[in-house]
Short mmCIF file of C-alpha atoms in Angstrom, two decimals:
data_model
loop_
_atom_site.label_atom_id
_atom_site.label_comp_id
_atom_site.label_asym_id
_atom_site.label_seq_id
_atom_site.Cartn_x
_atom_site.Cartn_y
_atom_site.Cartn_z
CA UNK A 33 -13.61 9.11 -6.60
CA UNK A 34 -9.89 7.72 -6.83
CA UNK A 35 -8.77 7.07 -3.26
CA UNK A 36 -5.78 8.91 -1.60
CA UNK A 37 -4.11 6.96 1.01
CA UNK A 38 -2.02 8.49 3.55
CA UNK A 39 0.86 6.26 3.96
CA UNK A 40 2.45 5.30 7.50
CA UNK A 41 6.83 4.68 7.82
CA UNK A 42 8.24 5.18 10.79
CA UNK A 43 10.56 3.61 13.25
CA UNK A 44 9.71 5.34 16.23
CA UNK A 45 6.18 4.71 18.31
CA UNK A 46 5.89 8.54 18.57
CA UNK A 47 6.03 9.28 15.35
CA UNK A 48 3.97 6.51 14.03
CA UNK A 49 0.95 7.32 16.11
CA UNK A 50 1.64 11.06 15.47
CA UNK A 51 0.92 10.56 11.74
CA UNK A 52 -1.59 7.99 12.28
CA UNK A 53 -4.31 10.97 14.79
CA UNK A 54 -3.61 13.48 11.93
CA UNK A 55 -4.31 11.64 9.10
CA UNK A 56 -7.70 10.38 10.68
CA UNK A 57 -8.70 13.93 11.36
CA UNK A 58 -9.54 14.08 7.93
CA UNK A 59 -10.38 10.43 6.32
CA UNK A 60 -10.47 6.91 7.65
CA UNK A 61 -7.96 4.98 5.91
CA UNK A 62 -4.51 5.16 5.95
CA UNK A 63 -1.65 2.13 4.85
CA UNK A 64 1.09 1.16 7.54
CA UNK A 65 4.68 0.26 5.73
CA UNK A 66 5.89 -2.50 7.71
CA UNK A 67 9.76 -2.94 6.56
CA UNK A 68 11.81 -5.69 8.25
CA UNK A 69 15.65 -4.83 8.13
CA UNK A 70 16.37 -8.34 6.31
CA UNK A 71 14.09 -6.65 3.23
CA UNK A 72 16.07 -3.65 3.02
CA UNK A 73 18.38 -1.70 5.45
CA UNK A 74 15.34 0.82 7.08
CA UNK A 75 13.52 -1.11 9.83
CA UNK A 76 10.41 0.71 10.52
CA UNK A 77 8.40 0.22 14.03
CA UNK A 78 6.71 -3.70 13.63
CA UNK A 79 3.40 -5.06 14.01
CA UNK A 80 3.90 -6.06 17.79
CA UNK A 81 5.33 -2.75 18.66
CA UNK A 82 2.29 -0.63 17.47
CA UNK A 83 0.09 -0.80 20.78
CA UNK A 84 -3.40 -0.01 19.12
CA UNK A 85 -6.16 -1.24 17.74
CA UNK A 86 -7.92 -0.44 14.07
CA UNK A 87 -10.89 -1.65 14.60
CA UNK A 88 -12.64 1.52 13.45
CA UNK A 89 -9.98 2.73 10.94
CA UNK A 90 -9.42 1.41 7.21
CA UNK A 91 -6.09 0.37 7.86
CA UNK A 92 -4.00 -1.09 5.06
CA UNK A 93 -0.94 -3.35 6.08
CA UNK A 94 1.99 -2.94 3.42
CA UNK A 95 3.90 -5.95 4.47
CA UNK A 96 7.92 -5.63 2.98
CA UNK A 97 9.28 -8.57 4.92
CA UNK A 98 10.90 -12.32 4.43
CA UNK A 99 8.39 -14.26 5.58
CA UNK A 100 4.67 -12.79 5.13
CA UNK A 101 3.20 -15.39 7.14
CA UNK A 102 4.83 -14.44 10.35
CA UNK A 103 3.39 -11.63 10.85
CA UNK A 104 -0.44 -12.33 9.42
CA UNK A 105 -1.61 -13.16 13.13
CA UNK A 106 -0.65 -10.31 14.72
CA UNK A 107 -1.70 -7.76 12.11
CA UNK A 108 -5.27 -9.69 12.55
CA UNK A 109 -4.87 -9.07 16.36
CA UNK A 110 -4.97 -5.69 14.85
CA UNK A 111 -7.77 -5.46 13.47
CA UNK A 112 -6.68 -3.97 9.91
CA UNK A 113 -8.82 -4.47 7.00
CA UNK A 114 -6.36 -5.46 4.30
CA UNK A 115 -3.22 -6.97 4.18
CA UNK A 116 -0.41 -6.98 0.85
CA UNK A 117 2.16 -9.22 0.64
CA UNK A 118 5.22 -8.60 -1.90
CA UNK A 119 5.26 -11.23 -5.18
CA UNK A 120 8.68 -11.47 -4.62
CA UNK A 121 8.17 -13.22 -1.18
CA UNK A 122 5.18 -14.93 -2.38
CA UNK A 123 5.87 -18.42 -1.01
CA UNK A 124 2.43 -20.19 0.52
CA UNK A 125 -0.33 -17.80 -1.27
CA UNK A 126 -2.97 -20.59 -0.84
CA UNK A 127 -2.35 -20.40 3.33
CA UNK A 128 -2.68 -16.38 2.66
CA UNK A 129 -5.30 -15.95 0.65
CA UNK A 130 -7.14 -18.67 3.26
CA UNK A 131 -6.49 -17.34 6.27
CA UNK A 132 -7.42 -14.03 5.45
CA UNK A 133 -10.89 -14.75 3.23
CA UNK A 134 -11.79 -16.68 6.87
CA UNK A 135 -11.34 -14.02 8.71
CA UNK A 136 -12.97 -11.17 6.20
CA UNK A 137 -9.88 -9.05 5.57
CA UNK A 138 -9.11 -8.07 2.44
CA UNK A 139 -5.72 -9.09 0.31
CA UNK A 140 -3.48 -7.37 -1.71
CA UNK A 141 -0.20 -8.19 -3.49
CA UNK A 142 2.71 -5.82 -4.27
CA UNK A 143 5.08 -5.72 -7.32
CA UNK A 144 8.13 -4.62 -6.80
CA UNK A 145 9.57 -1.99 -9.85
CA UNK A 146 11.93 -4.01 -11.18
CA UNK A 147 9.74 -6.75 -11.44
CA UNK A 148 8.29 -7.85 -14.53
CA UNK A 149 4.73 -7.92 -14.05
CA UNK A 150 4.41 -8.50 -17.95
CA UNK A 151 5.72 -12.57 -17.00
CA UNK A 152 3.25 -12.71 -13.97
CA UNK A 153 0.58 -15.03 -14.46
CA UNK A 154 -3.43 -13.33 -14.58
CA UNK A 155 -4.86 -15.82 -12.39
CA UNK A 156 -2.76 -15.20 -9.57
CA UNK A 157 -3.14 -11.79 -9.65
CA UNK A 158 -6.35 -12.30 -9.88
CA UNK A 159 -6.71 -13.71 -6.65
CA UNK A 160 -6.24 -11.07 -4.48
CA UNK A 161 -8.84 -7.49 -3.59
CA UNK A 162 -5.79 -5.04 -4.24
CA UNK A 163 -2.76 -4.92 -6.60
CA UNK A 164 -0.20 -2.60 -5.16
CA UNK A 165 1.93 -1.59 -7.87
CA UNK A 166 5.35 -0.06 -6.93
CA UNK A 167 6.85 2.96 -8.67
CA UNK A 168 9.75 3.32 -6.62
CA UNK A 169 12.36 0.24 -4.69
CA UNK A 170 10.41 -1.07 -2.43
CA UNK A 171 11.71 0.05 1.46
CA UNK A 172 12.86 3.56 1.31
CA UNK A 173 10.62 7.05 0.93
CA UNK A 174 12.19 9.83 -0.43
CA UNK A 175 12.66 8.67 -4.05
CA UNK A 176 11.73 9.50 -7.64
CA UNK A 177 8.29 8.29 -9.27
CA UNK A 178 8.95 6.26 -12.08
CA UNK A 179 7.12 6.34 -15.01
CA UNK A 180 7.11 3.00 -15.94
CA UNK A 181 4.67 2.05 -13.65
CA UNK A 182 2.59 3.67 -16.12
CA UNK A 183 2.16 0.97 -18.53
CA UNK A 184 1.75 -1.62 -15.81
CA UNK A 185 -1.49 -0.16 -14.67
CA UNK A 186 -2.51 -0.13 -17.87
CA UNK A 187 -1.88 -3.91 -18.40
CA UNK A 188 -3.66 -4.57 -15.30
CA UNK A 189 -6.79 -2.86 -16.06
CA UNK A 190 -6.22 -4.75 -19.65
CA UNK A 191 -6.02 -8.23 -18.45
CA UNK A 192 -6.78 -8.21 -14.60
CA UNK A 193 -10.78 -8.63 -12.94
CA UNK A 194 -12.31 -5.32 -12.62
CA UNK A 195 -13.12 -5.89 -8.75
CA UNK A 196 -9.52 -5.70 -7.98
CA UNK A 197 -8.32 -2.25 -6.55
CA UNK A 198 -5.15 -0.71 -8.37
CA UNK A 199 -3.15 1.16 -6.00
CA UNK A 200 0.29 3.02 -6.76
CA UNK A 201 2.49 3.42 -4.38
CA UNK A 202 6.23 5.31 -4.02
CA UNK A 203 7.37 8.46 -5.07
CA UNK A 204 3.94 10.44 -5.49
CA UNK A 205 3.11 13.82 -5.40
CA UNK A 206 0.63 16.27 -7.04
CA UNK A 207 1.66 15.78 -10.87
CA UNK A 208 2.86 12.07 -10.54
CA UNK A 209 -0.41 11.24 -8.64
CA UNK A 210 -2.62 12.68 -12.15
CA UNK A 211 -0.54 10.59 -14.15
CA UNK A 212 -1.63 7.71 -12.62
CA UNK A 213 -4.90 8.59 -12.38
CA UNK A 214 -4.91 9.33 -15.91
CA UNK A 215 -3.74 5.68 -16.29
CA UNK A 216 -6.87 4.81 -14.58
CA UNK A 217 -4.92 3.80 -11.23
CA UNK A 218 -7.82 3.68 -8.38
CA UNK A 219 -6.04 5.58 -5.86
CA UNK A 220 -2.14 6.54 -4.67
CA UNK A 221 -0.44 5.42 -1.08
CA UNK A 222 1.60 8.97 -0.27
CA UNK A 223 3.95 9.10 2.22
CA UNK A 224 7.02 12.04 1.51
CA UNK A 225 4.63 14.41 -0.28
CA UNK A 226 1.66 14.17 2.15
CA UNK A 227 4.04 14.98 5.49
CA UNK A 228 6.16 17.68 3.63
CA UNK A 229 3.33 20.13 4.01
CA UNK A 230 0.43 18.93 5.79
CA UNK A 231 -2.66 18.77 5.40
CA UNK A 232 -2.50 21.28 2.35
CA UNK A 233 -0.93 18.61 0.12
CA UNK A 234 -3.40 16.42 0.96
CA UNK A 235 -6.39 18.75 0.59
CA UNK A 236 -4.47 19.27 -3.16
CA UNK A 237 -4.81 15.96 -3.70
CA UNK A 238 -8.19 15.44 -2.99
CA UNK A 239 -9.56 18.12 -4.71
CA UNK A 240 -7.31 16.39 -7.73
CA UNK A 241 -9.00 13.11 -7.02
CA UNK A 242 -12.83 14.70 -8.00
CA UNK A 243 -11.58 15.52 -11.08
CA UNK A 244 -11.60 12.07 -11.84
#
């Protein structure tokens, strides 16, 4: 069954561990944006300011910052199971990919919309447990799916290793969600949608995700 992820952005602490009790009342895995004002102008509540543990939660770490690396070691303090990194700040994915494979937690890697995952080399992506493809600007909620994500899910389940999770993420709701499952996307991150009317949009969604 394709996977629907409830998806975590908030700057304040009540907030974030509002949406964090309600989303495990009815699943156990959710993703946690983590936005650094220096990657866009929306600074959500960091890694050191969350004040729980995961150890019993799927807990995916969305990581939109400058430097990935800085924050690995406290997210692993955390006990999350998987941790994504942006391409675009991809600077020491050997140190990444090590750290994390020693300590059993799972790696993904995000691709911004406007970036051209067409000129992105295979083996890198092929490297990592999740590809998180964007189909909105990376740091904001609120915005319009894009529909060229479309084609880059298909070119990843073309070209990349089967084992690798394909996750969309960014302006999803009931009708953009089947489009990507259509695609053959895994499963959707949902964020706006989810909280706008909760948990019946959710409960829509998963009844959408048997279908496939």
């Amino acid at each position: 069954m394709k996977q629907i992820i409830p998806t975590i952005l908030e700057k304040e602490y009540p907030a974030f561990s509002h949406k964090i009790l309600k989303s495990l009342q009815y699943g156990n895995r959710i993703q946690i944006d983590v936005i650094e004002k220096n990657f866009a102008d929306n600074q959500t509540i960091l890694p050191n300011q969350w004040l729980m543990s995961f150890e019993n939660i799927n807990c995916d770490v969305h990581l939109m910052v400058e430097n990935p690396m800085d924050w690995i070691a406290i997210c692993l303090e955390n006990k999350v199971s998987l941790i994504t990194i942006h391409l675009e700040k991809l600077k020491e994915v050997k140190n990444f990919l090590q750290e994390l494979r020693e300590k059993k937690i799972r790696t993904g890697i995000a691709i911004d919309l406007d970036t051209d995952i067409f000129k992105v080399k295979v083996p890198l992506l092929n490297q990592f447990d999740q590809i998180l493809l964007m189909a909105v600007k990376a740091g904001f909620a609120h915005q319009k799916f894009n529909s060229s994500v479309l084609e880059k899910i298909n070119y990843v389940r073309q070209n990349c290793r089967k084992k690798a999770e394909i996750i969309i993420d960014g302006g999803i709701n009931f009708d953009s969600a089947k489009q990507c499952f259509q695609a053959r996307a895994d499963g959707v991150a949902v964020n706006s949608y989810l909280w706008q009317n909760y948990p019946k949009n959710l409960f829509r969604l998963q009844r959408l995700a048997k279908l496939f």
